[in-house]
PDB file of C-alpha atoms and ligand atoms in Angstrom:
ATOM      1  CA  MET A   1      76.313  81.349  82.180  1.00  0.00           C
ATOM      2  CA  GLU A   2      79.455  79.671  80.845  1.00  0.00           C
ATOM      3  CA  LYS A   3      81.694  77.860  83.312  1.00  0.00           C
ATOM      4  CA  LEU A   4      85.436  77.876  83.962  1.00  0.00           C
ATOM      5  CA  LEU A   5      86.879  74.971  85.908  1.00  0.00           C
ATOM      6  CA  ILE A   6      89.718  75.999  88.232  1.00  0.00           C
ATOM      7  CA  ALA A   7      91.862  72.890  87.830  1.00  0.00           C
ATOM      8  CA  THR A   8      93.549  72.807  91.228  1.00  0.00           C
ATOM      9  CA  THR A   9      93.105  71.069  94.545  1.00  0.00           C
ATOM     10  CA  ASN A  10      95.018  73.775  96.433  1.00  0.00           C
ATOM     11  CA  LYS A  11      92.493  75.761  98.516  1.00  0.00           C
ATOM     12  CA  GLY A  12      94.819  78.777  98.738  1.00  0.00           C
ATOM     13  CA  LYS A  13      95.017  78.992  94.945  1.00  0.00           C
ATOM     14  CA  ILE A  14      91.233  78.546  94.563  1.00  0.00           C
ATOM     15  CA  LYS A  15      90.524  81.472  96.898  1.00  0.00           C
ATOM     16  CA  GLU A  16      92.979  83.688  95.018  1.00  0.00           C
ATOM     17  CA  PHE A  17      91.551  82.770  91.604  1.00  0.00           C
ATOM     18  CA  GLN A  18      88.005  83.476  92.827  1.00  0.00           C
ATOM     19  CA  ASP A  19      89.080  87.008  93.719  1.00  0.00           C
ATOM     20  CA  LEU A  20      91.372  87.555  90.727  1.00  0.00           C
ATOM     21  CA  LEU A  21      88.794  86.439  88.160  1.00  0.00           C
ATOM     22  CA  VAL A  22      85.758  88.421  89.383  1.00  0.00           C
ATOM     23  CA  GLY A  23      85.865  90.586  86.249  1.00  0.00           C
ATOM     24  CA  LEU A  24      85.507  87.577  83.954  1.00  0.00           C
ATOM     25  CA  ASP A  25      81.855  87.031  83.163  1.00  0.00           C
ATOM     26  CA  VAL A  26      81.820  83.264  83.755  1.00  0.00           C
ATOM     27  CA  LEU A  27      80.889  80.977  86.622  1.00  0.00           C
ATOM     28  CA  LEU A  28      83.952  79.573  88.389  1.00  0.00           C
ATOM     29  CA  VAL A  29      83.700  75.964  89.484  1.00  0.00           C
ATOM     30  CA  THR A  30      86.143  73.722  91.343  1.00  0.00           C
ATOM     31  CA  PRO A  31      86.933  70.028  90.863  1.00  0.00           C
ATOM     32  CA  GLN A  32      85.031  69.424  94.106  1.00  0.00           C
ATOM     33  CA  ASP A  33      81.930  71.208  92.738  1.00  0.00           C
ATOM     34  CA  CYS A  34      82.028  68.802  89.764  1.00  0.00           C
ATOM     35  CA  GLY A  35      82.777  65.679  91.800  1.00  0.00           C
ATOM     36  CA  LEU A  36      86.117  65.328  89.995  1.00  0.00           C
ATOM     37  CA  GLY A  37      88.909  63.634  91.945  1.00  0.00           C
ATOM     38  CA  LEU A  38      91.720  63.422  89.397  1.00  0.00           C
ATOM     39  CA  GLU A  39      95.270  62.437  90.321  1.00  0.00           C
ATOM     40  CA  VAL A  40      97.554  64.174  87.830  1.00  0.00           C
ATOM     41  CA  VAL A  41     101.177  63.091  88.094  1.00  0.00           C
ATOM     42  CA  GLU A  42     103.352  66.215  87.921  1.00  0.00           C
ATOM     43  CA  ASP A  43     106.381  64.665  86.252  1.00  0.00           C
ATOM     44  CA  GLY A  44     107.123  67.454  83.746  1.00  0.00           C
ATOM     45  CA  GLN A  45     110.513  69.169  83.545  1.00  0.00           C
ATOM     46  CA  THR A  46     108.987  72.663  83.339  1.00  0.00           C
ATOM     47  CA  TYR A  47     106.108  74.637  84.857  1.00  0.00           C
ATOM     48  CA  GLU A  48     104.510  74.711  81.376  1.00  0.00           C
ATOM     49  CA  GLU A  49     104.562  70.930  81.069  1.00  0.00           C
ATOM     50  CA  ASN A  50     102.963  70.416  84.483  1.00  0.00           C
ATOM     51  CA  ALA A  51     100.388  73.198  84.113  1.00  0.00           C
ATOM     52  CA  GLY A  52      99.506  71.939  80.621  1.00  0.00           C
ATOM     53  CA  LYS A  53      99.140  68.390  81.891  1.00  0.00           C
ATOM     54  CA  LYS A  54      96.754  69.476  84.653  1.00  0.00           C
ATOM     55  CA  ALA A  55      94.694  71.737  82.338  1.00  0.00           C
ATOM     56  CA  LEU A  56      94.310  69.002  79.706  1.00  0.00           C
ATOM     57  CA  ALA A  57      93.463  66.235  82.182  1.00  0.00           C
ATOM     58  CA  TYR A  58      90.703  68.348  83.739  1.00  0.00           C
ATOM     59  CA  SER A  59      89.315  69.684  80.446  1.00  0.00           C
ATOM     60  CA  GLN A  60      89.147  66.188  78.997  1.00  0.00           C
ATOM     61  CA  ALA A  61      87.455  64.816  82.127  1.00  0.00           C
ATOM     62  CA  SER A  62      84.929  67.672  82.365  1.00  0.00           C
ATOM     63  CA  GLY A  63      84.428  68.916  78.791  1.00  0.00           C
ATOM     64  CA  MET A  64      84.960  72.422  80.169  1.00  0.00           C
ATOM     65  CA  ILE A  65      87.498  75.196  79.647  1.00  0.00           C
ATOM     66  CA  CYS A  66      90.009  74.783  82.483  1.00  0.00           C
ATOM     67  CA  LEU A  67      92.561  76.994  84.167  1.00  0.00           C
ATOM     68  CA  ALA A  68      95.496  75.202  85.809  1.00  0.00           C
ATOM     69  CA  ASP A  69      98.399  76.693  87.767  1.00  0.00           C
ATOM     70  CA  ASP A  70     101.872  75.307  88.256  1.00  0.00           C
ATOM     71  CA  SER A  71     103.894  77.479  90.552  1.00  0.00           C
ATOM     72  CA  GLY A  72     106.843  77.466  92.886  1.00  0.00           C
ATOM     73  CA  LEU A  73     109.379  79.337  94.940  1.00  0.00           C
ATOM     74  CA  GLU A  74     112.891  79.721  93.510  1.00  0.00           C
ATOM     75  CA  VAL A  75     115.670  80.542  95.987  1.00  0.00           C
ATOM     76  CA  GLU A  76     118.932  81.848  94.468  1.00  0.00           C
ATOM     77  CA  ALA A  77     121.281  80.406  97.111  1.00  0.00           C
ATOM     78  CA  LEU A  78     119.757  76.956  96.559  1.00  0.00           C
ATOM     79  CA  GLY A  79     120.240  77.092  92.789  1.00  0.00           C
ATOM     80  CA  GLY A  80     116.526  77.703  92.187  1.00  0.00           C
ATOM     81  CA  ALA A  81     115.210  75.035  94.591  1.00  0.00           C
ATOM     82  CA  PRO A  82     112.554  74.141  95.593  1.00  0.00           C
ATOM     83  CA  GLY A  83     111.174  75.414  92.246  1.00  0.00           C
ATOM     84  CA  LEU A  84     109.067  72.826  90.471  1.00  0.00           C
ATOM     85  CA  TYR A  85     109.159  70.691  93.622  1.00  0.00           C
ATOM     86  CA  SER A  86     107.856  73.384  96.004  1.00  0.00           C
ATOM     87  CA  ALA A  87     104.707  71.440  96.928  1.00  0.00           C
ATOM     88  CA  ARG A  88     106.768  68.327  97.785  1.00  0.00           C
ATOM     89  CA  TYR A  89     109.895  69.926  99.258  1.00  0.00           C
ATOM     90  CA  SER A  90     110.451  67.833 102.379  1.00  0.00           C
ATOM     91  CA  PRO A  91     112.130  64.563 103.359  1.00  0.00           C
ATOM     92  CA  LEU A  92     108.821  63.557 104.985  1.00  0.00           C
ATOM     93  CA  PRO A  93     105.994  62.233 102.809  1.00  0.00           C
ATOM     94  CA  ASN A  94     102.740  64.211 103.227  1.00  0.00           C
ATOM     95  CA  ASP A  95     104.466  66.998 105.142  1.00  0.00           C
ATOM     96  CA  THR A  96     102.634  70.275 105.851  1.00  0.00           C
ATOM     97  CA  ASP A  97     103.321  73.828 104.639  1.00  0.00           C
ATOM     98  CA  THR A  98     104.835  74.491 108.093  1.00  0.00           C
ATOM     99  CA  GLY A  99     107.173  71.502 107.728  1.00  0.00           C
ATOM    100  CA  ARG A 100     108.254  72.584 104.237  1.00  0.00           C
ATOM    101  CA  ARG A 101     109.017  76.117 105.428  1.00  0.00           C
ATOM    102  CA  ALA A 102     111.106  74.744 108.304  1.00  0.00           C
ATOM    103  CA  TYR A 103     112.996  72.447 105.906  1.00  0.00           C
ATOM    104  CA  LEU A 104     113.729  75.351 103.550  1.00  0.00           C
ATOM    105  CA  LEU A 105     115.058  77.478 106.432  1.00  0.00           C
ATOM    106  CA  LYS A 106     117.207  74.579 107.637  1.00  0.00           C
ATOM    107  CA  ASN A 107     118.743  74.251 104.149  1.00  0.00           C
ATOM    108  CA  LEU A 108     119.387  77.987 103.944  1.00  0.00           C
ATOM    109  CA  ALA A 109     120.944  78.314 107.389  1.00  0.00           C
ATOM    110  CA  GLY A 110     124.571  78.154 106.168  1.00  0.00           C
ATOM    111  CA  PHE A 111     124.171  80.792 103.453  1.00  0.00           C
ATOM    112  CA  PRO A 112     124.792  84.524 103.898  1.00  0.00           C
ATOM    113  CA  ARG A 113     121.727  86.769 103.685  1.00  0.00           C
ATOM    114  CA  PRO A 114     119.905  88.251 101.841  1.00  0.00           C
ATOM    115  CA  TRP A 115     118.331  85.026 100.631  1.00  0.00           C
ATOM    116  CA  ARG A 116     116.986  86.364  97.344  1.00  0.00           C
ATOM    117  CA  ALA A 117     114.015  84.473  95.909  1.00  0.00           C
ATOM    118  CA  HIS A 118     111.054  84.751  93.620  1.00  0.00           C
ATOM    119  CA  PHE A 119     107.702  83.103  93.208  1.00  0.00           C
ATOM    120  CA  HIS A 120     106.788  81.944  89.719  1.00  0.00           C
ATOM    121  CA  ALA A 121     103.379  80.950  88.337  1.00  0.00           C
ATOM    122  CA  THR A 122     102.592  79.489  84.937  1.00  0.00           C
ATOM    123  CA  LEU A 123      98.914  79.248  84.064  1.00  0.00           C
ATOM    124  CA  ALA A 124      97.612  76.889  81.402  1.00  0.00           C
ATOM    125  CA  ILE A 125      94.213  77.291  79.779  1.00  0.00           C
ATOM    126  CA  GLY A 126      93.007  73.946  78.481  1.00  0.00           C
ATOM    127  CA  LEU A 127      90.219  73.645  75.927  1.00  0.00           C
ATOM    128  CA  PRO A 128      88.138  70.482  75.466  1.00  0.00           C
ATOM    129  CA  ASN A 129      89.535  70.165  71.903  1.00  0.00           C
ATOM    130  CA  GLY A 130      93.031  69.745  73.347  1.00  0.00           C
ATOM    131  CA  SER A 131      94.307  73.287  72.689  1.00  0.00           C
ATOM    132  CA  LEU A 132      96.504  74.879  75.343  1.00  0.00           C
ATOM    133  CA  PHE A 133      97.404  78.521  76.032  1.00  0.00           C
ATOM    134  CA  PHE A 134      99.889  79.792  78.610  1.00  0.00           C
ATOM    135  CA  ALA A 135     100.558  82.896  80.690  1.00  0.00           C
ATOM    136  CA  ALA A 136     103.113  83.495  83.453  1.00  0.00           C
ATOM    137  CA  GLY A 137     104.082  85.880  86.245  1.00  0.00           C
ATOM    138  CA  ASP A 138     106.861  86.373  88.818  1.00  0.00           C
ATOM    139  CA  CYS A 139     107.130  88.148  92.150  1.00  0.00           C
ATOM    140  CA  PHE A 140     110.552  89.027  93.611  1.00  0.00           C
ATOM    141  CA  GLY A 141     111.602  89.230  97.249  1.00  0.00           C
ATOM    142  CA  GLU A 142     113.708  87.402  99.827  1.00  0.00           C
ATOM    143  CA  ILE A 143     113.351  84.618 102.351  1.00  0.00           C
ATOM    144  CA  VAL A 144     113.484  85.652 106.009  1.00  0.00           C
ATOM    145  CA  PRO A 145     114.348  83.316 108.903  1.00  0.00           C
ATOM    146  CA  GLU A 146     111.279  84.043 111.040  1.00  0.00           C
ATOM    147  CA  GLU A 147     107.678  83.502 110.080  1.00  0.00           C
ATOM    148  CA  ARG A 148     105.482  86.601 109.951  1.00  0.00           C
ATOM    149  CA  GLY A 149     101.750  86.825 109.210  1.00  0.00           C
ATOM    150  CA  ASP A 150      98.816  84.411 108.976  1.00  0.00           C
ATOM    151  CA  ASN A 151      97.366  85.135 105.548  1.00  0.00           C
ATOM    152  CA  GLY A 152      97.982  83.294 102.291  1.00  0.00           C
ATOM    153  CA  PHE A 153      99.435  79.782 102.164  1.00  0.00           C
ATOM    154  CA  GLY A 154     102.614  77.819 101.412  1.00  0.00           C
ATOM    155  CA  TYR A 155     105.803  79.847 101.779  1.00  0.00           C
ATOM    156  CA  ASP A 156     104.027  83.209 102.242  1.00  0.00           C
ATOM    157  CA  PRO A 157     105.037  83.696 105.941  1.00  0.00           C
ATOM    158  CA  ILE A 158     108.776  83.605 105.091  1.00  0.00           C
ATOM    159  CA  PHE A 159     108.635  85.507 101.770  1.00  0.00           C
ATOM    160  CA  PHE A 160     109.530  89.149 102.421  1.00  0.00           C
ATOM    161  CA  ILE A 161     108.640  91.868  99.905  1.00  0.00           C
ATOM    162  CA  PRO A 162     111.052  94.815 100.283  1.00  0.00           C
ATOM    163  CA  GLU A 163     108.716  97.398  98.654  1.00  0.00           C
ATOM    164  CA  LYS A 164     105.993  96.552 101.171  1.00  0.00           C
ATOM    165  CA  SER A 165     108.341  95.972 104.147  1.00  0.00           C
ATOM    166  CA  CYS A 166     106.386  92.883 105.123  1.00  0.00           C
ATOM    167  CA  THR A 167     105.956  89.235 104.238  1.00  0.00           C
ATOM    168  CA  MET A 168     103.407  87.972 101.738  1.00  0.00           C
ATOM    169  CA  ALA A 169     101.436  86.494 104.675  1.00  0.00           C
ATOM    170  CA  GLU A 170     101.149  89.940 106.289  1.00  0.00           C
ATOM    171  CA  LEU A 171      99.394  91.328 103.203  1.00  0.00           C
ATOM    172  CA  SER A 172      95.607  91.116 102.952  1.00  0.00           C
ATOM    173  CA  GLY A 173      94.226  88.923 100.195  1.00  0.00           C
ATOM    174  CA  LEU A 174      93.429  92.077  98.256  1.00  0.00           C
ATOM    175  CA  GLU A 175      97.004  93.386  98.589  1.00  0.00           C
ATOM    176  CA  LYS A 176      98.565  90.040  97.619  1.00  0.00           C
ATOM    177  CA  ASN A 177      96.340  90.014  94.554  1.00  0.00           C
ATOM    178  CA  GLN A 178      97.807  93.320  93.417  1.00  0.00           C
ATOM    179  CA  LEU A 179     101.388  92.125  93.205  1.00  0.00           C
ATOM    180  CA  SER A 180     101.713  88.348  93.357  1.00  0.00           C
ATOM    181  CA  HIS A 181     103.103  86.069  90.660  1.00  0.00           C
ATOM    182  CA  ARG A 182      99.609  84.588  90.288  1.00  0.00           C
ATOM    183  CA  ALA A 183      98.004  88.043  89.968  1.00  0.00           C
ATOM    184  CA  LEU A 184     100.427  88.980  87.207  1.00  0.00           C
ATOM    185  CA  ALA A 185      99.902  85.666  85.448  1.00  0.00           C
ATOM    186  CA  VAL A 186      96.115  86.120  85.605  1.00  0.00           C
ATOM    187  CA  LYS A 187      96.482  89.618  84.132  1.00  0.00           C
ATOM    188  CA  ASN A 188      98.389  88.065  81.220  1.00  0.00           C
ATOM    189  CA  ALA A 189      95.872  85.205  80.931  1.00  0.00           C
ATOM    190  CA  LEU A 190      92.689  87.311  80.866  1.00  0.00           C
ATOM    191  CA  PRO A 191      92.779  88.186  77.127  1.00  0.00           C
ATOM    192  CA  LEU A 192      93.439  84.497  76.345  1.00  0.00           C
ATOM    193  CA  LEU A 193      90.539  83.393  78.545  1.00  0.00           C
ATOM    194  CA  ARG A 194      88.183  85.943  76.982  1.00  0.00           C
ATOM    195  CA  LYS A 195      89.195  84.733  73.512  1.00  0.00           C
ATOM    196  CA  ALA A 196      88.747  81.081  74.524  1.00  0.00           C
ATOM    197  CA  PHE A 197      85.189  81.719  75.706  1.00  0.00           C
ATOM    198  CA  LYS A 198      84.409  83.646  72.512  1.00  0.00           C
ATOM    199  CA  ASP A 199      85.828  80.945  70.220  1.00  0.00           C
ATOM    200  CA  VAL A 200      84.641  77.720  71.843  1.00  0.00           C
ATOM    201  CA  GLN A 201      81.172  76.543  70.795  1.00  0.00           C
ATOM    202  CA  PHE A 202      79.376  74.816  73.682  1.00  0.00           C
TER     203      PHE A 202
HETATM  204  P1  ITT B   1      97.657  71.811  92.351  1.00  0.00           P
HETATM  205  O1  ITT B   1      98.729  71.043  91.604  1.00  0.00           O
HETATM  206  O2  ITT B   1      96.438  70.989  92.637  1.00  0.00           O
HETATM  207  O3  ITT B   1      97.328  73.116  91.683  1.00  0.00           O
HETATM  208  P2  ITT B   1      99.762  72.212  94.301  1.00  0.00           P
HETATM  209  O4  ITT B   1      99.833  72.914  95.629  1.00  0.00           O
HETATM  210  O5  ITT B   1     100.325  70.805  94.251  1.00  0.00           O
HETATM  211  O6  ITT B   1      98.235  72.208  93.814  1.00  0.00           O
HETATM  212  P3  ITT B   1     101.882  73.126  92.584  1.00  0.00           P
HETATM  213  O7  ITT B   1     102.311  71.768  92.173  1.00  0.00           O
HETATM  214  O8  ITT B   1     101.819  74.207  91.541  1.00  0.00           O
HETATM  215  O9  ITT B   1     100.430  73.115  93.234  1.00  0.00           O
HETATM  216  O10 ITT B   1     102.830  73.588  93.770  1.00  0.00           O
HETATM  217  C1  ITT B   1     102.975  74.929  94.064  1.00  0.00           C
HETATM  218  C2  ITT B   1     103.589  75.079  95.444  1.00  0.00           C
HETATM  219  O11 ITT B   1     104.416  76.267  95.445  1.00  0.00           O
HETATM  220  C3  ITT B   1     102.523  75.304  96.496  1.00  0.00           C
HETATM  221  O12 ITT B   1     102.044  74.093  97.056  1.00  0.00           O
HETATM  222  C4  ITT B   1     103.270  76.190  97.505  1.00  0.00           C
HETATM  223  O13 ITT B   1     104.084  75.396  98.327  1.00  0.00           O
HETATM  224  C5  ITT B   1     104.187  77.023  96.594  1.00  0.00           C
HETATM  225  N1  ITT B   1     103.472  78.255  96.199  1.00  0.00           N
HETATM  226  C6  ITT B   1     102.953  78.565  94.972  1.00  0.00           C
HETATM  227  N2  ITT B   1     102.332  79.744  94.984  1.00  0.00           N
HETATM  228  C7  ITT B   1     102.441  80.209  96.236  1.00  0.00           C
HETATM  229  C8  ITT B   1     101.985  81.367  96.883  1.00  0.00           C
HETATM  230  O14 ITT B   1     101.242  82.274  96.267  1.00  0.00           O
HETATM  231  N3  ITT B   1     102.298  81.527  98.170  1.00  0.00           N
HETATM  232  C9  ITT B   1     103.028  80.611  98.832  1.00  0.00           C
HETATM  233  N4  ITT B   1     103.471  79.480  98.321  1.00  0.00           N
HETATM  234  C10 ITT B   1     103.181  79.268  97.018  1.00  0.00           C
END
């Protein structure tokens, strides 16, 4: 069976991709499965640049078709921050998801609610010949000042979805995968992935 390398070190993303890509008839492998420990510097100015950089680095190191994700949370009152810097949004180096959520709430404290926000995901499909294909998705909601729920990862416990009347972390994995930015991006990426596996000669 052909293999797709999920080019991320984020365990939350890996779990979601494993569930979102069940319909794709390929074997999903992780960098850990392949013994790959790449450090990709995310210095791009856009989600596309960073996702493309990760997909290419992993496809060149592995010789496999790779799927990379660059995503973030954009908060209107903060002019779109943390955005591209969502994974590093903290004054403390190596802070945790909990620390980053607390820092975001501290920065939002002076602003009137609702604190409108959306999650964005750009996926890059990298081929060993250097070709890149992109797909994206967004999920809209608002930030709430108290954490709710234990599922998901990152900013999920403070991201409220009005249509569901709960936070992203209160949704089951299955429910999150019906409406998240990553779910929508995967839906848009599936035809590109199918084409990539048809076209590439292994
Ligand atoms: P890789 O680069 O290895 O994929 P990463 O976590 O560094 O892992 P990003 O640079 O794309 O990935 O950062 C995305 C950050 O945005 C992530 O660490 C979370 O803080 C946040 N984020 C993205 N998607 C999210 C989601 O579905 N739920 C909660 N937070 C999310």
